[in-house]
Short mmCIF file of C-alpha atoms in Angstrom, two decimals:
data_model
loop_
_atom_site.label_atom_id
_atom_site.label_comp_id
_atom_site.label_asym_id
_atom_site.label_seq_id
_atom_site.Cartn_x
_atom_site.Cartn_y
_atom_site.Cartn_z
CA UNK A 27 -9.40 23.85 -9.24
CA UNK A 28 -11.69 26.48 -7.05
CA UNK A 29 -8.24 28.23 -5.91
CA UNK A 30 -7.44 28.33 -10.06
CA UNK A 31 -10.84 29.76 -10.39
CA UNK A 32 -10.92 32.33 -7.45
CA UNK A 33 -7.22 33.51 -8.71
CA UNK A 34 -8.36 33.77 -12.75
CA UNK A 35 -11.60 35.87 -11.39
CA UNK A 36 -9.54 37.75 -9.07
CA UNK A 37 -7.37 38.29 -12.25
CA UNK A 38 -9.79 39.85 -14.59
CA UNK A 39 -10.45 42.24 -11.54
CA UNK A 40 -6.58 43.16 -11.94
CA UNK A 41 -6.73 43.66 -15.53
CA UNK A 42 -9.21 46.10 -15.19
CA UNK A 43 -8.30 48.16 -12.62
CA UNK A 44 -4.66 48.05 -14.16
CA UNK A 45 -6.38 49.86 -17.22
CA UNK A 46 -8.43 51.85 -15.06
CA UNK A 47 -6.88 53.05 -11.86
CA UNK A 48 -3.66 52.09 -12.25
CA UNK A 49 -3.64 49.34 -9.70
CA UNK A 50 -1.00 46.99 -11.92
CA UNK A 51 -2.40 44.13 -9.26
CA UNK A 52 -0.24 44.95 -5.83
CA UNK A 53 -2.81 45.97 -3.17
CA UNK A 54 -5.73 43.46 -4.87
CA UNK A 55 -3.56 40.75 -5.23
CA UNK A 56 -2.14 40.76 -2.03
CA UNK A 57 -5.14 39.94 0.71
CA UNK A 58 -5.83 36.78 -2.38
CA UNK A 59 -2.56 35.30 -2.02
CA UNK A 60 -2.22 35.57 1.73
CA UNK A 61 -5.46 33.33 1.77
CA UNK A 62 -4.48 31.49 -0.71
CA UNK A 63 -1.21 30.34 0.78
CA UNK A 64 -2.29 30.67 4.42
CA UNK A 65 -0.70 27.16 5.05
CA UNK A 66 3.04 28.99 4.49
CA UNK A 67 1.94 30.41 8.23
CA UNK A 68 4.02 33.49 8.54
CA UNK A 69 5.78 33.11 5.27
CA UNK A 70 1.95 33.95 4.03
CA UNK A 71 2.83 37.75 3.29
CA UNK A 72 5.85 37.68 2.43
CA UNK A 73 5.03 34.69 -0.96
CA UNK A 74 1.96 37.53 -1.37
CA UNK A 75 4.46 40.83 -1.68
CA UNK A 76 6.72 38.61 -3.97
CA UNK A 77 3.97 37.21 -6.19
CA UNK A 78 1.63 40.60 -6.44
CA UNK A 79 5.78 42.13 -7.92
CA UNK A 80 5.22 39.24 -10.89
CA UNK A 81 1.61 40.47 -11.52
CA UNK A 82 2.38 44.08 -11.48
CA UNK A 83 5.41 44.27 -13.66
CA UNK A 84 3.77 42.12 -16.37
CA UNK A 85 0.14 44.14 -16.18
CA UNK A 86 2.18 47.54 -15.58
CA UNK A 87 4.36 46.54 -18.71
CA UNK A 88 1.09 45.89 -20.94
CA UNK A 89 -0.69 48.88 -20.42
CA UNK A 90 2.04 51.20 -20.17
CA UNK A 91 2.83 49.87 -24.09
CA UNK A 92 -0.56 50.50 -24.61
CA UNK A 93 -0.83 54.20 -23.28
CA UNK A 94 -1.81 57.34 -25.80
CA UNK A 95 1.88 58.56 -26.17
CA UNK A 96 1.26 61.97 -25.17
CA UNK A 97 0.32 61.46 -21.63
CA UNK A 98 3.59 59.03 -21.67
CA UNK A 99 4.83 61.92 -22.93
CA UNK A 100 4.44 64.14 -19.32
CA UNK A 101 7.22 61.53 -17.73
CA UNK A 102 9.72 63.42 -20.17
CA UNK A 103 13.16 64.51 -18.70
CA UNK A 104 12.27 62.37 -15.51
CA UNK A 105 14.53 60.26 -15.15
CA UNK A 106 15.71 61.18 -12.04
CA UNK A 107 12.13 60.33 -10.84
CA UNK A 108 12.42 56.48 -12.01
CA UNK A 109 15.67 55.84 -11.09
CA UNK A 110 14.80 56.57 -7.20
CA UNK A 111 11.41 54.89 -7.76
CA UNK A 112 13.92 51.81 -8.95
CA UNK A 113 16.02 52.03 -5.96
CA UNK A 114 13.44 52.59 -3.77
CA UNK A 115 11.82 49.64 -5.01
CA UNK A 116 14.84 47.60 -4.53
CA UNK A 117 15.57 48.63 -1.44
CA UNK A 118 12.10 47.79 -0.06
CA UNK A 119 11.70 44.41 -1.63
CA UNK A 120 15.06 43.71 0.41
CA UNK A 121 13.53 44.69 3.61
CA UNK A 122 10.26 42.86 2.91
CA UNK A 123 12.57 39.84 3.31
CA UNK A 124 14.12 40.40 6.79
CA UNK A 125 10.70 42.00 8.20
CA UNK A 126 8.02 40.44 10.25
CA UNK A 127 4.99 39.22 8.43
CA UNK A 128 2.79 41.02 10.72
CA UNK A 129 4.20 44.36 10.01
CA UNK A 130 3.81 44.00 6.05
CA UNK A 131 0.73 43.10 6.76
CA UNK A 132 -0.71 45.50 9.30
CA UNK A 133 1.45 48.04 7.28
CA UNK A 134 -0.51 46.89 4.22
CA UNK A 135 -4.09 47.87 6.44
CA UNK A 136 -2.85 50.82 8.33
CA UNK A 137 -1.33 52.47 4.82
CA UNK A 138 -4.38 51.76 2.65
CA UNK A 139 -6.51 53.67 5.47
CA UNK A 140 -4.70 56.42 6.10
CA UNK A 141 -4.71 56.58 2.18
CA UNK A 142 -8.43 56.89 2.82
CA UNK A 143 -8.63 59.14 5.18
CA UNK A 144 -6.39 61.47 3.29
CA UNK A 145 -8.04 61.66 0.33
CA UNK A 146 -11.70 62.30 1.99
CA UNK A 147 -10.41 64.38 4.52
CA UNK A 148 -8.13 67.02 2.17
CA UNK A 149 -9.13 69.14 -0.56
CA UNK A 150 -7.37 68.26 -3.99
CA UNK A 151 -8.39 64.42 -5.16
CA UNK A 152 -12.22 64.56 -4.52
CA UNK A 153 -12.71 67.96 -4.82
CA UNK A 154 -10.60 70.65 -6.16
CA UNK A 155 -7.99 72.31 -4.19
CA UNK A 156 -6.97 76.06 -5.12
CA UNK A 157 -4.39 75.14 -7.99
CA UNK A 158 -7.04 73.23 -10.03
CA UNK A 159 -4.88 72.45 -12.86
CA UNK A 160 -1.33 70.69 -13.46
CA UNK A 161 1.16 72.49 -15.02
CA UNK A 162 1.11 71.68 -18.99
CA UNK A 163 3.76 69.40 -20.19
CA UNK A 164 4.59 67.32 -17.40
CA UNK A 165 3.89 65.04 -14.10
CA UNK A 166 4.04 67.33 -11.33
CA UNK A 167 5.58 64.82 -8.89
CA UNK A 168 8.70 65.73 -6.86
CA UNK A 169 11.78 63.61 -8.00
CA UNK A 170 12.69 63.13 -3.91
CA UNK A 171 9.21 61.62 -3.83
CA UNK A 172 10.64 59.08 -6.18
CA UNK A 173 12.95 57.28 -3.50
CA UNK A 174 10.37 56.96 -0.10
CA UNK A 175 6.95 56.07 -2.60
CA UNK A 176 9.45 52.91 -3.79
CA UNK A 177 10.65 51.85 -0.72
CA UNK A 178 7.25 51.75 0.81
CA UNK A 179 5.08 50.45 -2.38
CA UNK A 180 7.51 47.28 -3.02
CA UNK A 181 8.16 46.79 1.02
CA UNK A 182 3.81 46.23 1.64
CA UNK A 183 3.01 45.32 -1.95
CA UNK A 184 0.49 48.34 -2.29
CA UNK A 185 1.87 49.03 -6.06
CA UNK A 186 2.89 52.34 -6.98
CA UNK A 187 -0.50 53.52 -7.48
CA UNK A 188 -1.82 53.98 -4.40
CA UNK A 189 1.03 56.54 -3.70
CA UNK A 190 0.96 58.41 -6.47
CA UNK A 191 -2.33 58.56 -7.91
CA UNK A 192 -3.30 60.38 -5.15
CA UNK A 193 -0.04 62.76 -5.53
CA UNK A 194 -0.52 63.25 -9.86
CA UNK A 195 -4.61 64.21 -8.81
CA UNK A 196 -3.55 67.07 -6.07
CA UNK A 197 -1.20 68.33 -8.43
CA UNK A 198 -4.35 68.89 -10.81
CA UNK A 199 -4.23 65.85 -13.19
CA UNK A 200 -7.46 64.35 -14.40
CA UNK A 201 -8.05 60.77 -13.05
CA UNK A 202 -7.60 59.43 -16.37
CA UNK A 203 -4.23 60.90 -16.51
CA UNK A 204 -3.01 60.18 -13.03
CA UNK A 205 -4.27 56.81 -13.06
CA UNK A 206 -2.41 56.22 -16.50
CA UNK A 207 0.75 57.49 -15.31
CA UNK A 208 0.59 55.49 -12.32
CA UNK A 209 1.31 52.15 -14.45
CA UNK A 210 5.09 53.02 -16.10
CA UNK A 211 6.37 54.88 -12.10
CA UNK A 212 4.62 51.36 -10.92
CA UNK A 213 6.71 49.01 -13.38
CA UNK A 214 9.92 51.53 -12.36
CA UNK A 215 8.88 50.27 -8.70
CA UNK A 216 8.39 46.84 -9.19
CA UNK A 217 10.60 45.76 -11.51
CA UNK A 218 13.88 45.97 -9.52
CA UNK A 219 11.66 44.52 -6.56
CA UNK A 220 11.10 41.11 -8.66
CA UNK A 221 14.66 40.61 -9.66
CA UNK A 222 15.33 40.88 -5.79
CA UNK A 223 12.38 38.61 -4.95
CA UNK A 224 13.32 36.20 -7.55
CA UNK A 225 16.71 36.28 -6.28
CA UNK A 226 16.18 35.07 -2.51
CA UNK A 227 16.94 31.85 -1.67
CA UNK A 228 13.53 30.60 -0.48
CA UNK A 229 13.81 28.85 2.97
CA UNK A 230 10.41 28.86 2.54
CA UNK A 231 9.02 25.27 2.52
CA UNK A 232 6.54 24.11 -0.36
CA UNK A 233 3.97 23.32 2.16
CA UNK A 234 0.17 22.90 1.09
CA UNK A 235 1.88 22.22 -2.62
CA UNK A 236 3.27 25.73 -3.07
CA UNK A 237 5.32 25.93 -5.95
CA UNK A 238 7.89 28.62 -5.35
CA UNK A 239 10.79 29.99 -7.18
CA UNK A 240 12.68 32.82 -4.93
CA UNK A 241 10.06 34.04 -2.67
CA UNK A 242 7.51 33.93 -5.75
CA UNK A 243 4.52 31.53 -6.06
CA UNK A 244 4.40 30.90 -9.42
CA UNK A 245 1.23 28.75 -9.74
CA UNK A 246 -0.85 32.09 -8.14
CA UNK A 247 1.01 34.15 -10.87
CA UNK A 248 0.24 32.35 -13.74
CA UNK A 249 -3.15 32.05 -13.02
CA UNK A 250 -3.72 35.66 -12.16
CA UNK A 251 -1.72 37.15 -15.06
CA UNK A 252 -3.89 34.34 -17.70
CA UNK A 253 -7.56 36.57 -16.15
CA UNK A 254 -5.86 40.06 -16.23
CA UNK A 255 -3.87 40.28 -20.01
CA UNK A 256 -6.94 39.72 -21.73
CA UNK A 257 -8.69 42.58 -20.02
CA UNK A 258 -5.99 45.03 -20.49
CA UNK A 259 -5.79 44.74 -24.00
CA UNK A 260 -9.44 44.55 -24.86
CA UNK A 261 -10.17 47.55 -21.83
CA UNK A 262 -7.16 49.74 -23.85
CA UNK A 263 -8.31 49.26 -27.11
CA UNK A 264 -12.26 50.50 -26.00
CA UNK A 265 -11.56 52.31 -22.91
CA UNK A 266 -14.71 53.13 -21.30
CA UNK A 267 -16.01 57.00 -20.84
CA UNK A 268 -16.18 57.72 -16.77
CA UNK A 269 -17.18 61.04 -15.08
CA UNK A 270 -14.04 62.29 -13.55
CA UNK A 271 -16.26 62.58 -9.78
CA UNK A 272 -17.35 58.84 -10.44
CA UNK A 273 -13.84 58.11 -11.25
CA UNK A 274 -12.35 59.45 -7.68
CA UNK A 275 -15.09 57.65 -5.59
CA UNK A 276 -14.94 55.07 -7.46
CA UNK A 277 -10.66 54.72 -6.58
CA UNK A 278 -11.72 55.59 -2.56
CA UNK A 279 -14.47 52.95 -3.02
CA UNK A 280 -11.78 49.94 -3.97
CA UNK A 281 -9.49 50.95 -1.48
CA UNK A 282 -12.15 50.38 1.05
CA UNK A 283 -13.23 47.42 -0.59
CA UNK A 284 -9.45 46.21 -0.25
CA UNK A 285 -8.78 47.05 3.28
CA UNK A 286 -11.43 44.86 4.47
CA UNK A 287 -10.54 41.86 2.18
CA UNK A 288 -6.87 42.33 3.65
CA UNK A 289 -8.27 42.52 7.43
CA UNK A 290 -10.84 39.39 6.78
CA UNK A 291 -7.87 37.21 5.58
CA UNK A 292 -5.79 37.92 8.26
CA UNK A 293 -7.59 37.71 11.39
#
C-alpha cells in the first residue's frame, strides 16, 4: 500500500510537469521505479526505462489533445522531424534491452547534468542569446536532430523533453511554447519505444511480486498514470500564469532535483 501511495503522489508530480514542462513522466519516473523494483537487481533500470515509455505515451497523448491548436500548429510540414524521432525512439528502446543497467543508469545522471550545465553555462535558455525570437510559423528544430534526440531519450528514459526543450528555447520560443511542443515530439519518441518494450520477451523474473508484461511493470504504471490524468486535464483546462524567468529556473531547478533522486536510488 505505501509503494501504491509513493507511486500515485509521484504521479500527480507527472501530471503536472507533463502540463507544465513537458516532462510526459520519463526522467521523474525513472529514479521511482528503480527503487521501487530494486529487488529485479540489475533488471532494476531496464523495468524503469520500459515502464516511464507507458507513462509518457499516455500523459504525452493527453496533453498533446489538449494543446491550443495553434502552437500544434508550428509542427506543420514536419513530418520528417517525427518520423526520425519514431525511429530513433525505436532504435533506442532496442538497445536499452541488450545494454548494461549501469550505463542507462549512469547515462541517465551524466545526461541530466550536462543538461544542466548547458543551460546555465550558455546564453539562449536562461537568458537571451542574440536571435531572441523564433522564426514565426514554425518549431525551429533541425529534422537530423529528429533521429539522435530519439535514440538517446527512449535508450535512458529521459523523455523527449529534456532534449528539446532546451533546443525549441535557444531557437527563441517562449517556455510555454517549447515546453508544449515538447509533449507530441515526446509521444513521436516514445510510442514506437513501448511497442518494442512491450514486445520483449521478459526473462526478467517476477521477483519481489513484480507484475510484468514485456519489460513493463504494469502495477507501477497503473498507479502512476491513475495520480497524473487527473492533473493534466484539470492543469489544461486552468493553466496557471508563470513568469517566463521563473519558468526556466524553475525547469533547471527539477532537473537538479531529479539528478539527485536518480543518484540516491542507485548508490
Amino acid at each position: 500500500m505505501d509503494v501504491a501511495l509513493l507511486l500515485f503522489g509521484v504521479g500527480i508530480l507527472t501530471g503536472t510537469t507533463t502540463v507544465l514542462f513537458g516532462f510526459g513522466g520519463g526522467f521523474v519516473t525513472v529514479p521511482v521505479i528503480v527503487g521501487v523494483d530494486a529487488a529485479l537487481g540489475a533488471d532494476a533500470a531496464h523495468v524503469a526505462v520500459a515502464t516511464s515509455s507507458v507513462v509518457m505515451v499516455v500523459n504525452a497523448l493527453v496533453a498533446t489533445a489538449a494543446t491550443d491548436r495553434g502552437v500544434l500548429g508550428l509542427l506543420r510540414g514536419r513530418a520528417g522531424l517525427v518520423g526520425l524521432l519514431a525511429l530513433g525512439g525505436a532504435a533506442g528502446a532496442v538497445a536499452a534491452r541488450f545494454a548494461p543497467s549501469a550505463l542507462i543508469t549512469w547515462g541517465f545522471v551524466g545526461y541530466v547534468t550536462g543538461t544542466i550545465v548547458d543551460v546555465l553555462a550558455r546564453p539562449g535558455f536562461l537568458r537571451r542569446a542574440a536571435r531572441a525570437e523564433a522564426a514565426p510559423g514554425q518549431a525551429a528544430l533541425a529534422t537530423g536532430a529528429g533521429l539522435p534526440i530519439g535514440a538517446v531519450a527512449s535508450f535512458l528514459g529521459v523523455g523527449g523533453s529534456v532534449l528539446t526543450v532546451p533546443l525549441l528555447r535557444r531557437a527563441g520560443h517562449p517556455m510555454r511554447v517549447a515546453t508544449s511542443l515538447a509533449n507530441p515530439l515526446t509521444l513521436a519518441i516514445a510510442t514506437p519505444a513501448l511497442v518494442v518494450f512491450l514486445a520483449q520477451h521478459a526473462a526478467i523474473g517476477g521477483e519481489g511480486g513484480v507484475a510484468l508484461v514485456g519489460a513493463v511493470d504494469v502495477g507501477a504504471a497503473a498507479a502512476l498514470l491513475v495520480g497524473a490524468l487527473p492533473v493534466i486535464v484539470a492543469l489544461r483546462r486552468r493553466p496557471p500564469r508563470i513568469p517566463d524567468h521563473v519558468y526556466a529556473w524553475t525547469y533547471v531547478g527539477l532537473l537538479a532535483i531529479v539528478v539527485v533522486a536518480m543518484v540516491a536510488t542507485t548508490v
